PDB file of C-alpha atoms and ligand atoms in Angstrom:
ATOM      1  CA  MET A   1     -28.122  21.909 -80.218  1.00 51.00           C
ATOM      2  CA  SER A   2     -29.323  18.813 -82.110  1.00 48.00           C
ATOM      3  CA  ASP A   3     -32.627  18.304 -83.904  1.00 55.00           C
ATOM      4  CA  SER A   4     -34.080  15.888 -81.378  1.00 79.00           C
ATOM      5  CA  LEU A   5     -35.588  16.871 -78.062  1.00 91.00           C
ATOM      6  CA  GLY A   6     -33.760  14.114 -76.240  1.00 89.00           C
ATOM      7  CA  ASP A   7     -31.697  15.401 -73.340  1.00 88.00           C
ATOM      8  CA  ARG A   8     -32.288  19.041 -74.234  1.00 97.00           C
ATOM      9  CA  VAL A   9     -32.863  21.298 -71.234  1.00 98.00           C
ATOM     10  CA  VAL A  10     -35.891  23.540 -71.668  1.00 98.00           C
ATOM     11  CA  LEU A  11     -37.371  26.109 -69.274  1.00 99.00           C
ATOM     12  CA  VAL A  12     -41.087  26.769 -69.765  1.00 99.00           C
ATOM     13  CA  THR A  13     -42.590  29.815 -68.060  1.00 99.00           C
ATOM     14  CA  GLY A  14     -46.277  29.822 -67.138  1.00 98.00           C
ATOM     15  CA  ALA A  15     -46.268  26.031 -66.971  1.00 98.00           C
ATOM     16  CA  SER A  16     -48.957  25.627 -64.312  1.00 98.00           C
ATOM     17  CA  SER A  17     -51.897  25.670 -66.744  1.00 98.00           C
ATOM     18  CA  GLY A  18     -52.980  25.946 -70.368  1.00 98.00           C
ATOM     19  CA  ILE A  19     -50.411  26.211 -73.148  1.00 99.00           C
ATOM     20  CA  GLY A  20     -47.395  26.177 -70.820  1.00 99.00           C
ATOM     21  CA  ARG A  21     -48.548  23.042 -69.022  1.00 98.00           C
ATOM     22  CA  ALA A  22     -49.305  21.224 -72.284  1.00 98.00           C
ATOM     23  CA  THR A  23     -45.935  22.312 -73.688  1.00 98.00           C
ATOM     24  CA  ALA A  24     -44.011  21.153 -70.620  1.00 98.00           C
ATOM     25  CA  LEU A  25     -45.731  17.764 -70.862  1.00 98.00           C
ATOM     26  CA  ALA A  26     -45.139  17.431 -74.621  1.00 98.00           C
ATOM     27  CA  LEU A  27     -41.463  18.305 -74.208  1.00 98.00           C
ATOM     28  CA  ALA A  28     -41.043  15.868 -71.299  1.00 98.00           C
ATOM     29  CA  ARG A  29     -42.765  13.155 -73.351  1.00 97.00           C
ATOM     30  CA  GLY A  30     -40.331  13.900 -76.176  1.00 96.00           C
ATOM     31  CA  GLY A  31     -37.398  13.246 -73.853  1.00 96.00           C
ATOM     32  CA  ALA A  32     -36.432  16.796 -72.928  1.00 98.00           C
ATOM     33  CA  LYS A  33     -35.360  17.751 -69.434  1.00 98.00           C
ATOM     34  CA  VAL A  34     -37.897  20.337 -68.423  1.00 98.00           C
ATOM     35  CA  ALA A  35     -37.880  23.113 -65.828  1.00 98.00           C
ATOM     36  CA  ALA A  36     -41.476  24.263 -65.369  1.00 98.00           C
ATOM     37  CA  GLY A  37     -42.008  27.663 -63.748  1.00 98.00           C
ATOM     38  CA  ALA A  38     -45.079  29.519 -62.463  1.00 99.00           C
ATOM     39  CA  ARG A  39     -46.532  30.940 -59.250  1.00 98.00           C
ATOM     40  CA  ARG A  40     -49.168  28.332 -58.278  1.00 98.00           C
ATOM     41  CA  ARG A  41     -47.338  25.590 -56.429  1.00 97.00           C
ATOM     42  CA  ASP A  42     -50.299  23.187 -56.226  1.00 98.00           C
ATOM     43  CA  ARG A  43     -50.716  23.243 -59.995  1.00 98.00           C
ATOM     44  CA  LEU A  44     -47.000  22.698 -60.510  1.00 98.00           C
ATOM     45  CA  ARG A  45     -47.085  19.720 -58.165  1.00 97.00           C
ATOM     46  CA  SER A  46     -49.831  18.093 -60.222  1.00 97.00           C
ATOM     47  CA  LEU A  47     -47.794  18.723 -63.388  1.00 98.00           C
ATOM     48  CA  ALA A  48     -44.767  17.061 -61.793  1.00 98.00           C
ATOM     49  CA  ASP A  49     -46.948  14.055 -60.867  1.00 97.00           C
ATOM     50  CA  GLU A  50     -48.181  13.677 -64.441  1.00 97.00           C
ATOM     51  CA  ALA A  51     -44.954  14.312 -66.354  1.00 97.00           C
ATOM     52  CA  PRO A  52     -42.752  11.436 -67.456  1.00 95.00           C
ATOM     53  CA  GLY A  53     -38.957  11.658 -67.341  1.00 92.00           C
ATOM     54  CA  GLU A  54     -37.075  14.542 -65.836  1.00 94.00           C
ATOM     55  CA  LEU A  55     -39.229  17.539 -64.972  1.00 97.00           C
ATOM     56  CA  VAL A  56     -38.518  19.925 -62.130  1.00 98.00           C
ATOM     57  CA  VAL A  57     -40.904  22.612 -61.007  1.00 98.00           C
ATOM     58  CA  LEU A  58     -39.795  26.096 -59.999  1.00 98.00           C
ATOM     59  CA  GLU A  59     -41.684  28.808 -58.208  1.00 98.00           C
ATOM     60  CA  LEU A  60     -41.407  31.735 -60.594  1.00 98.00           C
ATOM     61  CA  ASP A  61     -42.926  35.204 -60.833  1.00 99.00           C
ATOM     62  CA  VAL A  62     -41.827  36.593 -64.205  1.00 98.00           C
ATOM     63  CA  ALA A  63     -42.758  40.118 -63.143  1.00 98.00           C
ATOM     64  CA  ASP A  64     -39.947  39.985 -60.571  1.00 98.00           C
ATOM     65  CA  PRO A  65     -36.501  40.050 -62.233  1.00 98.00           C
ATOM     66  CA  GLU A  66     -34.874  38.467 -59.161  1.00 98.00           C
ATOM     67  CA  SER A  67     -37.314  35.559 -59.292  1.00 98.00           C
ATOM     68  CA  VAL A  68     -36.511  35.124 -62.995  1.00 99.00           C
ATOM     69  CA  ASN A  69     -32.769  35.143 -62.292  1.00 98.00           C
ATOM     70  CA  ARG A  70     -33.258  32.530 -59.561  1.00 98.00           C
ATOM     71  CA  ALA A  71     -35.285  30.261 -61.863  1.00 98.00           C
ATOM     72  CA  ILE A  72     -32.664  30.374 -64.617  1.00 98.00           C
ATOM     73  CA  ALA A  73     -29.877  29.735 -62.098  1.00 98.00           C
ATOM     74  CA  ALA A  74     -31.812  26.832 -60.541  1.00 98.00           C
ATOM     75  CA  THR A  75     -32.355  25.263 -63.975  1.00 98.00           C
ATOM     76  CA  VAL A  76     -28.672  25.483 -64.869  1.00 98.00           C
ATOM     77  CA  GLU A  77     -27.690  24.196 -61.441  1.00 98.00           C
ATOM     78  CA  ARG A  78     -30.046  21.217 -61.741  1.00 98.00           C
ATOM     79  CA  PHE A  79     -29.340  20.204 -65.347  1.00 98.00           C
ATOM     80  CA  GLY A  80     -25.921  21.764 -66.064  1.00 98.00           C
ATOM     81  CA  ARG A  81     -27.058  23.954 -68.963  1.00 98.00           C
ATOM     82  CA  LEU A  82     -30.005  25.617 -70.686  1.00 98.00           C
ATOM     83  CA  ASP A  83     -30.826  24.813 -74.322  1.00 98.00           C
ATOM     84  CA  ALA A  84     -34.178  26.487 -74.777  1.00 98.00           C
ATOM     85  CA  LEU A  85     -36.555  28.985 -73.186  1.00 99.00           C
ATOM     86  CA  VAL A  86     -40.287  28.822 -73.872  1.00 99.00           C
ATOM     87  CA  ASN A  87     -41.398  32.299 -72.847  1.00 98.00           C
ATOM     88  CA  ASN A  88     -45.098  31.708 -72.322  1.00 98.00           C
ATOM     89  CA  ALA A  89     -46.334  33.237 -69.029  1.00 99.00           C
ATOM     90  CA  GLY A  90     -49.085  35.770 -69.580  1.00 98.00           C
ATOM     91  CA  ILE A  91     -52.353  37.251 -68.409  1.00 98.00           C
ATOM     92  CA  MET A  92     -55.210  38.884 -70.267  1.00 98.00           C
ATOM     93  CA  GLN A  93     -57.546  41.439 -68.704  1.00 97.00           C
ATOM     94  CA  ASN A  94     -59.478  42.877 -71.579  1.00 96.00           C
ATOM     95  CA  GLY A  95     -61.543  46.025 -71.241  1.00 97.00           C
ATOM     96  CA  MET A  96     -62.259  49.399 -72.761  1.00 97.00           C
ATOM     97  CA  ILE A  97     -59.663  52.147 -72.450  1.00 98.00           C
ATOM     98  CA  LEU A  98     -62.141  54.691 -71.096  1.00 97.00           C
ATOM     99  CA  GLY A  99     -62.427  54.200 -67.342  1.00 96.00           C
ATOM    100  CA  ALA A 100     -59.988  51.298 -67.272  1.00 97.00           C
ATOM    101  CA  ASP A 101     -58.400  50.256 -64.002  1.00 97.00           C
ATOM    102  CA  THR A 102     -54.825  51.080 -64.993  1.00 98.00           C
ATOM    103  CA  ARG A 103     -53.486  48.625 -62.408  1.00 98.00           C
ATOM    104  CA  GLU A 104     -54.598  45.903 -64.837  1.00 98.00           C
ATOM    105  CA  TRP A 105     -52.501  47.560 -67.565  1.00 98.00           C
ATOM    106  CA  VAL A 106     -49.510  47.567 -65.229  1.00 98.00           C
ATOM    107  CA  SER A 107     -49.848  43.879 -64.417  1.00 98.00           C
ATOM    108  CA  MET A 108     -50.223  42.940 -68.099  1.00 98.00           C
ATOM    109  CA  VAL A 109     -47.168  44.987 -69.079  1.00 98.00           C
ATOM    110  CA  GLU A 110     -45.149  43.638 -66.131  1.00 98.00           C
ATOM    111  CA  THR A 111     -46.120  40.026 -66.781  1.00 98.00           C
ATOM    112  CA  ASN A 112     -46.492  39.686 -70.544  1.00 98.00           C
ATOM    113  CA  LEU A 113     -43.959  42.174 -71.829  1.00 98.00           C
ATOM    114  CA  LEU A 114     -41.386  42.970 -69.153  1.00 98.00           C
ATOM    115  CA  GLY A 115     -41.658  39.446 -67.728  1.00 98.00           C
ATOM    116  CA  SER A 116     -40.754  37.855 -71.034  1.00 98.00           C
ATOM    117  CA  MET A 117     -37.981  40.413 -71.562  1.00 99.00           C
ATOM    118  CA  TYR A 118     -36.514  39.611 -68.118  1.00 99.00           C
ATOM    119  CA  ALA A 119     -36.546  35.910 -68.984  1.00 99.00           C
ATOM    120  CA  VAL A 120     -34.719  36.508 -72.272  1.00 99.00           C
ATOM    121  CA  HIS A 121     -32.199  38.746 -70.493  1.00 98.00           C
ATOM    122  CA  ALA A 122     -31.413  36.173 -67.808  1.00 98.00           C
ATOM    123  CA  ALA A 123     -31.374  33.161 -70.125  1.00 99.00           C
ATOM    124  CA  LEU A 124     -29.406  34.627 -73.017  1.00 98.00           C
ATOM    125  CA  PRO A 125     -25.825  33.976 -71.826  1.00 98.00           C
ATOM    126  CA  HIS A 126     -26.684  30.295 -71.314  1.00 98.00           C
ATOM    127  CA  LEU A 127     -28.551  30.047 -74.611  1.00 98.00           C
ATOM    128  CA  ILE A 128     -25.633  31.589 -76.503  1.00 98.00           C
ATOM    129  CA  GLU A 129     -23.292  29.110 -74.869  1.00 98.00           C
ATOM    130  CA  ALA A 130     -25.586  26.224 -75.875  1.00 98.00           C
ATOM    131  CA  ARG A 131     -26.400  27.674 -79.333  1.00 98.00           C
ATOM    132  CA  GLY A 132     -29.935  27.198 -78.133  1.00 98.00           C
ATOM    133  CA  ALA A 133     -33.437  28.430 -78.897  1.00 98.00           C
ATOM    134  CA  ILE A 134     -36.090  30.835 -77.655  1.00 98.00           C
ATOM    135  CA  VAL A 135     -39.818  30.446 -78.262  1.00 99.00           C
ATOM    136  CA  GLN A 136     -41.771  33.624 -77.629  1.00 98.00           C
ATOM    137  CA  VAL A 137     -45.515  33.193 -77.127  1.00 98.00           C
ATOM    138  CA  SER A 138     -47.272  36.209 -78.585  1.00 98.00           C
ATOM    139  CA  SER A 139     -50.818  36.101 -80.012  1.00 98.00           C
ATOM    140  CA  THR A 140     -52.957  37.015 -82.987  1.00 98.00           C
ATOM    141  CA  SER A 141     -53.520  40.049 -80.742  1.00 98.00           C
ATOM    142  CA  GLY A 142     -49.874  40.867 -81.452  1.00 98.00           C
ATOM    143  CA  ARG A 143     -50.761  41.289 -85.125  1.00 97.00           C
ATOM    144  CA  ILE A 144     -54.290  42.692 -85.074  1.00 97.00           C
ATOM    145  CA  ALA A 145     -55.637  44.820 -82.228  1.00 97.00           C
ATOM    146  CA  SER A 146     -59.371  44.750 -81.576  1.00 95.00           C
ATOM    147  CA  LEU A 147     -61.954  46.599 -79.518  1.00 96.00           C
ATOM    148  CA  GLY A 148     -61.379  45.985 -75.824  1.00 96.00           C
ATOM    149  CA  SER A 149     -57.915  44.475 -76.205  1.00 97.00           C
ATOM    150  CA  GLY A 150     -55.833  47.673 -76.309  1.00 98.00           C
ATOM    151  CA  ALA A 151     -53.519  47.045 -73.375  1.00 98.00           C
ATOM    152  CA  TYR A 152     -53.220  43.280 -73.914  1.00 98.00           C
ATOM    153  CA  SER A 153     -52.517  43.821 -77.622  1.00 98.00           C
ATOM    154  CA  ALA A 154     -49.936  46.466 -76.785  1.00 98.00           C
ATOM    155  CA  THR A 155     -48.031  43.881 -74.723  1.00 98.00           C
ATOM    156  CA  LYS A 156     -48.217  41.329 -77.526  1.00 98.00           C
ATOM    157  CA  PHE A 157     -47.175  43.819 -80.240  1.00 98.00           C
ATOM    158  CA  GLY A 158     -44.300  44.658 -77.885  1.00 98.00           C
ATOM    159  CA  ILE A 159     -43.286  41.015 -77.660  1.00 98.00           C
ATOM    160  CA  SER A 160     -43.230  40.789 -81.453  1.00 97.00           C
ATOM    161  CA  ALA A 161     -41.012  43.866 -81.763  1.00 98.00           C
ATOM    162  CA  PHE A 162     -38.623  42.676 -79.061  1.00 98.00           C
ATOM    163  CA  THR A 163     -38.488  39.231 -80.651  1.00 98.00           C
ATOM    164  CA  GLU A 164     -37.452  40.526 -84.066  1.00 98.00           C
ATOM    165  CA  ALA A 165     -34.669  42.641 -82.561  1.00 98.00           C
ATOM    166  CA  LEU A 166     -33.586  39.638 -80.502  1.00 99.00           C
ATOM    167  CA  ARG A 167     -33.572  37.402 -83.587  1.00 99.00           C
ATOM    168  CA  GLN A 168     -31.328  39.808 -85.478  1.00 98.00           C
ATOM    169  CA  GLU A 169     -28.983  40.052 -82.484  1.00 98.00           C
ATOM    170  CA  VAL A 170     -28.494  36.344 -81.822  1.00 98.00           C
ATOM    171  CA  THR A 171     -29.088  34.380 -85.029  1.00 98.00           C
ATOM    172  CA  GLY A 172     -25.445  34.896 -86.058  1.00 98.00           C
ATOM    173  CA  ARG A 173     -24.463  33.197 -82.799  1.00 98.00           C
ATOM    174  CA  GLY A 174     -26.520  30.117 -83.603  1.00 98.00           C
ATOM    175  CA  VAL A 175     -29.474  30.946 -81.325  1.00 98.00           C
ATOM    176  CA  ARG A 176     -32.812  30.388 -83.027  1.00 98.00           C
ATOM    177  CA  VAL A 177     -35.812  32.547 -82.171  1.00 99.00           C
ATOM    178  CA  THR A 178     -39.425  31.585 -82.832  1.00 99.00           C
ATOM    179  CA  LEU A 179     -42.476  33.798 -82.420  1.00 98.00           C
ATOM    180  CA  ILE A 180     -45.689  31.822 -81.918  1.00 98.00           C
ATOM    181  CA  GLU A 181     -48.988  33.638 -82.451  1.00 98.00           C
ATOM    182  CA  PRO A 182     -51.958  31.559 -81.349  1.00 98.00           C
ATOM    183  CA  GLY A 183     -55.553  32.455 -82.040  1.00 98.00           C
ATOM    184  CA  PHE A 184     -58.282  31.457 -79.583  1.00 97.00           C
ATOM    185  CA  VAL A 185     -57.152  28.568 -77.349  1.00 98.00           C
ATOM    186  CA  SER A 186     -59.398  27.089 -74.642  1.00 97.00           C
ATOM    187  CA  THR A 187     -57.514  27.772 -71.406  1.00 97.00           C
ATOM    188  CA  GLU A 188     -57.953  29.701 -68.170  1.00 97.00           C
ATOM    189  CA  LEU A 189     -56.702  32.896 -69.829  1.00 97.00           C
ATOM    190  CA  THR A 190     -60.106  34.605 -69.986  1.00 95.00           C
ATOM    191  CA  SER A 191     -60.878  33.800 -66.321  1.00 94.00           C
ATOM    192  CA  HIS A 192     -58.883  36.849 -65.180  1.00 95.00           C
ATOM    193  CA  ILE A 193     -61.048  39.340 -67.078  1.00 97.00           C
ATOM    194  CA  THR A 194     -62.824  41.552 -64.535  1.00 96.00           C
ATOM    195  CA  ASP A 195     -65.138  43.462 -66.907  1.00 94.00           C
ATOM    196  CA  PRO A 196     -68.439  41.487 -67.048  1.00 94.00           C
ATOM    197  CA  ALA A 197     -69.197  42.543 -70.645  1.00 93.00           C
ATOM    198  CA  MET A 198     -65.741  41.466 -71.780  1.00 94.00           C
ATOM    199  CA  ARG A 199     -66.076  38.145 -69.948  1.00 94.00           C
ATOM    200  CA  ALA A 200     -69.397  37.556 -71.698  1.00 95.00           C
ATOM    201  CA  THR A 201     -67.844  38.393 -75.067  1.00 93.00           C
ATOM    202  CA  ALA A 202     -64.986  35.968 -74.437  1.00 93.00           C
ATOM    203  CA  ALA A 203     -67.466  33.228 -73.504  1.00 94.00           C
ATOM    204  CA  GLU A 204     -69.508  33.925 -76.658  1.00 94.00           C
ATOM    205  CA  ILE A 205     -66.401  33.714 -78.837  1.00 92.00           C
ATOM    206  CA  ALA A 206     -65.477  30.395 -77.233  1.00 92.00           C
ATOM    207  CA  GLN A 207     -68.983  29.040 -77.890  1.00 94.00           C
ATOM    208  CA  SER A 208     -69.022  30.250 -81.477  1.00 94.00           C
ATOM    209  CA  MET A 209     -66.120  28.176 -82.779  1.00 96.00           C
ATOM    210  CA  ARG A 210     -64.078  25.026 -82.499  1.00 97.00           C
ATOM    211  CA  THR A 211     -61.273  26.584 -80.488  1.00 97.00           C
ATOM    212  CA  LEU A 212     -57.698  25.344 -80.382  1.00 98.00           C
ATOM    213  CA  ALA A 213     -56.554  23.124 -77.530  1.00 98.00           C
ATOM    214  CA  ALA A 214     -53.420  23.917 -75.535  1.00 98.00           C
ATOM    215  CA  GLU A 215     -51.903  20.745 -77.010  1.00 98.00           C
ATOM    216  CA  ASP A 216     -52.205  22.198 -80.524  1.00 98.00           C
ATOM    217  CA  ILE A 217     -49.838  24.998 -79.550  1.00 99.00           C
ATOM    218  CA  ALA A 218     -47.588  22.598 -77.644  1.00 98.00           C
ATOM    219  CA  GLN A 219     -47.119  20.649 -80.883  1.00 98.00           C
ATOM    220  CA  ALA A 220     -46.088  23.853 -82.667  1.00 98.00           C
ATOM    221  CA  VAL A 221     -43.457  24.466 -79.983  1.00 98.00           C
ATOM    222  CA  VAL A 222     -42.182  20.907 -80.307  1.00 98.00           C
ATOM    223  CA  TYR A 223     -42.000  21.357 -84.095  1.00 98.00           C
ATOM    224  CA  ALA A 224     -39.978  24.569 -83.791  1.00 98.00           C
ATOM    225  CA  LEU A 225     -37.576  23.048 -81.270  1.00 98.00           C
ATOM    226  CA  SER A 226     -37.081  19.825 -83.246  1.00 97.00           C
ATOM    227  CA  GLN A 227     -35.651  21.308 -86.432  1.00 97.00           C
ATOM    228  CA  PRO A 228     -32.056  20.723 -87.488  1.00 96.00           C
ATOM    229  CA  ASP A 229     -29.555  23.427 -86.501  1.00 95.00           C
ATOM    230  CA  HIS A 230     -29.605  25.190 -89.864  1.00 97.00           C
ATOM    231  CA  VAL A 231     -33.417  25.621 -89.831  1.00 98.00           C
ATOM    232  CA  ALA A 232     -34.828  28.562 -87.862  1.00 98.00           C
ATOM    233  CA  VAL A 233     -38.630  28.554 -87.710  1.00 98.00           C
ATOM    234  CA  ASN A 234     -39.044  32.265 -87.052  1.00 98.00           C
ATOM    235  CA  GLU A 235     -42.813  32.610 -86.904  1.00 98.00           C
ATOM    236  CA  ILE A 236     -45.853  30.361 -86.478  1.00 98.00           C
ATOM    237  CA  LEU A 237     -49.352  31.874 -86.744  1.00 98.00           C
ATOM    238  CA  ILE A 238     -51.943  29.303 -85.748  1.00 98.00           C
ATOM    239  CA  ARG A 239     -55.657  30.058 -85.623  1.00 98.00           C
ATOM    240  CA  PRO A 240     -58.707  27.865 -85.169  1.00 98.00           C
ATOM    241  CA  THR A 241     -60.145  27.147 -88.615  1.00 98.00           C
ATOM    242  CA  ASP A 242     -63.329  28.901 -87.508  1.00 96.00           C
ATOM    243  CA  GLN A 243     -61.574  32.121 -86.386  1.00 95.00           C
ATOM    244  CA  VAL A 244     -61.953  34.834 -89.011  1.00 91.00           C
ATOM    245  CA  ARG A 245     -59.843  37.702 -87.561  1.00 86.00           C
TER     246      ARG A 245
HETATM  247  P1  NDP B   1     -53.433  30.256 -68.741  1.00 83.56           P
HETATM  248  O1  NDP B   1     -54.095  31.290 -67.901  1.00 83.56           O
HETATM  249  O2  NDP B   1     -53.955  28.867 -68.695  1.00 83.56           O
HETATM  250  O3  NDP B   1     -51.873  30.201 -68.446  1.00 83.56           O
HETATM  251  C1  NDP B   1     -51.125  31.330 -68.115  1.00 83.56           C
HETATM  252  C2  NDP B   1     -49.865  30.854 -67.406  1.00 83.56           C
HETATM  253  O4  NDP B   1     -49.065  32.002 -67.127  1.00 83.56           O
HETATM  254  C3  NDP B   1     -50.165  30.162 -66.093  1.00 83.56           C
HETATM  255  O5  NDP B   1     -49.327  29.046 -65.953  1.00 83.56           O
HETATM  256  C4  NDP B   1     -49.805  31.214 -65.055  1.00 83.56           C
HETATM  257  O6  NDP B   1     -49.308  30.585 -63.874  1.00 83.56           O
HETATM  258  C5  NDP B   1     -48.676  31.924 -65.771  1.00 83.56           C
HETATM  259  N1  NDP B   1     -48.422  33.235 -65.207  1.00 83.56           N
HETATM  260  C6  NDP B   1     -49.245  34.306 -65.130  1.00 83.56           C
HETATM  261  N2  NDP B   1     -48.641  35.310 -64.498  1.00 83.56           N
HETATM  262  C7  NDP B   1     -47.400  34.850 -64.157  1.00 83.56           C
HETATM  263  C8  NDP B   1     -46.298  35.418 -63.477  1.00 83.56           C
HETATM  264  N3  NDP B   1     -46.324  36.675 -62.983  1.00 83.56           N
HETATM  265  N4  NDP B   1     -45.192  34.660 -63.308  1.00 83.56           N
HETATM  266  C9  NDP B   1     -45.140  33.386 -63.787  1.00 83.56           C
HETATM  267  N5  NDP B   1     -46.144  32.807 -64.438  1.00 83.56           N
HETATM  268  C10 NDP B   1     -47.265  33.540 -64.612  1.00 83.56           C
HETATM  269  O7  NDP B   1     -53.500  30.837 -70.224  1.00 83.56           O
HETATM  270  P2  NDP B   1     -52.841  30.368 -71.623  1.00 83.56           P
HETATM  271  O8  NDP B   1     -52.219  29.056 -71.508  1.00 83.56           O
HETATM  272  O9  NDP B   1     -53.864  30.603 -72.638  1.00 83.56           O
HETATM  273  O10 NDP B   1     -51.737  31.499 -71.801  1.00 83.56           O
HETATM  274  C11 NDP B   1     -50.372  31.219 -72.056  1.00 83.56           C
HETATM  275  C12 NDP B   1     -49.826  32.257 -73.017  1.00 83.56           C
HETATM  276  O11 NDP B   1     -50.483  32.120 -74.272  1.00 83.56           O
HETATM  277  C13 NDP B   1     -50.059  33.710 -72.578  1.00 83.56           C
HETATM  278  O12 NDP B   1     -48.907  34.465 -72.857  1.00 83.56           O
HETATM  279  C14 NDP B   1     -51.202  34.164 -73.472  1.00 83.56           C
HETATM  280  O13 NDP B   1     -51.193  35.546 -73.674  1.00 83.56           O
HETATM  281  C15 NDP B   1     -50.885  33.387 -74.729  1.00 83.56           C
HETATM  282  N6  NDP B   1     -52.000  33.247 -75.659  1.00 83.56           N
HETATM  283  C16 NDP B   1     -53.150  32.599 -75.285  1.00 83.56           C
HETATM  284  C17 NDP B   1     -54.212  32.515 -76.164  1.00 83.56           C
HETATM  285  C18 NDP B   1     -55.528  31.896 -75.778  1.00 83.56           C
HETATM  286  O14 NDP B   1     -56.506  32.039 -76.541  1.00 83.56           O
HETATM  287  N7  NDP B   1     -55.629  31.170 -74.651  1.00 83.56           N
HETATM  288  C19 NDP B   1     -54.120  33.064 -77.520  1.00 83.56           C
HETATM  289  C20 NDP B   1     -52.853  33.681 -77.810  1.00 83.56           C
HETATM  290  C21 NDP B   1     -51.850  33.755 -76.917  1.00 83.56           C
HETATM  291  P3  NDP B   1     -49.496  31.112 -62.374  1.00 83.56           P
HETATM  292  O15 NDP B   1     -50.795  31.857 -62.303  1.00 83.56           O
HETATM  293  O16 NDP B   1     -49.488  29.825 -61.602  1.00 83.56           O
HETATM  294  O17 NDP B   1     -48.288  31.936 -62.115  1.00 83.56           O
END
């Protein structure tokens, strides 16, 4: 894999909004061939309309291993190979542990943790062949847990653990692994919170600081994927200047 994005084939999961959408666009603008996966077809269509160059959209549910396998196969079929996976799809449904609706825990674990593990599992043979790269989107919540984020944080701590084991397994085969840990980014992420108090807290946090934009994280992904072969950017922690914890 070379140090320019040109002609590289990159699959971005969760590309229908927020960080994934901005990343897919930044990669396409940099000359990469992009496969953009998510569940909402209308949003993917608007991404395809906006993106320059070669971008294909794929219906993808990361919580379903068969859907993940199909998306990887479709990417390789369309572009002939896979050079990088940006493992970004995720949901956040914050709330207290006491009295929690455990179905929300299940969907966070299935989407954020298992979903990203399925994507690594399906993509890895192709990435080894290409001596490619994997960008794992975790969070500051994968480093510091806080009140009301127990289940979400558990998924993000899990991603960090899986990522380090993955890095040790594949770096000797030329596959570079990057963990990205964003702080507060203005996206639709908080719109799935069902607990009214938690929603209010999220809105207050957003009002209290100059939050990051999805494009700020997209630039970090582009940076990681643009390094020469001998440089592995293993971790990027990126907070808004105004975010204390
Ligand atoms: P958004 O809600 O804007 O984007 C989430 C993306 O994930 C959407 O494209 C959504 O697409 C996709 N997604 C959700 N569930 C699935 C699924 N089962 N299969 C495929 N795609 C899915 O939020 P963000 O852009 O903020 O979130 C992106 C990532 O960044 C997440 O992993 C999040 O945890 C992480 N993050 C975000 C931070 C923030 O402050 N915003 C901070 C730190 C990390 P669709 O619904 O169409 O399937």
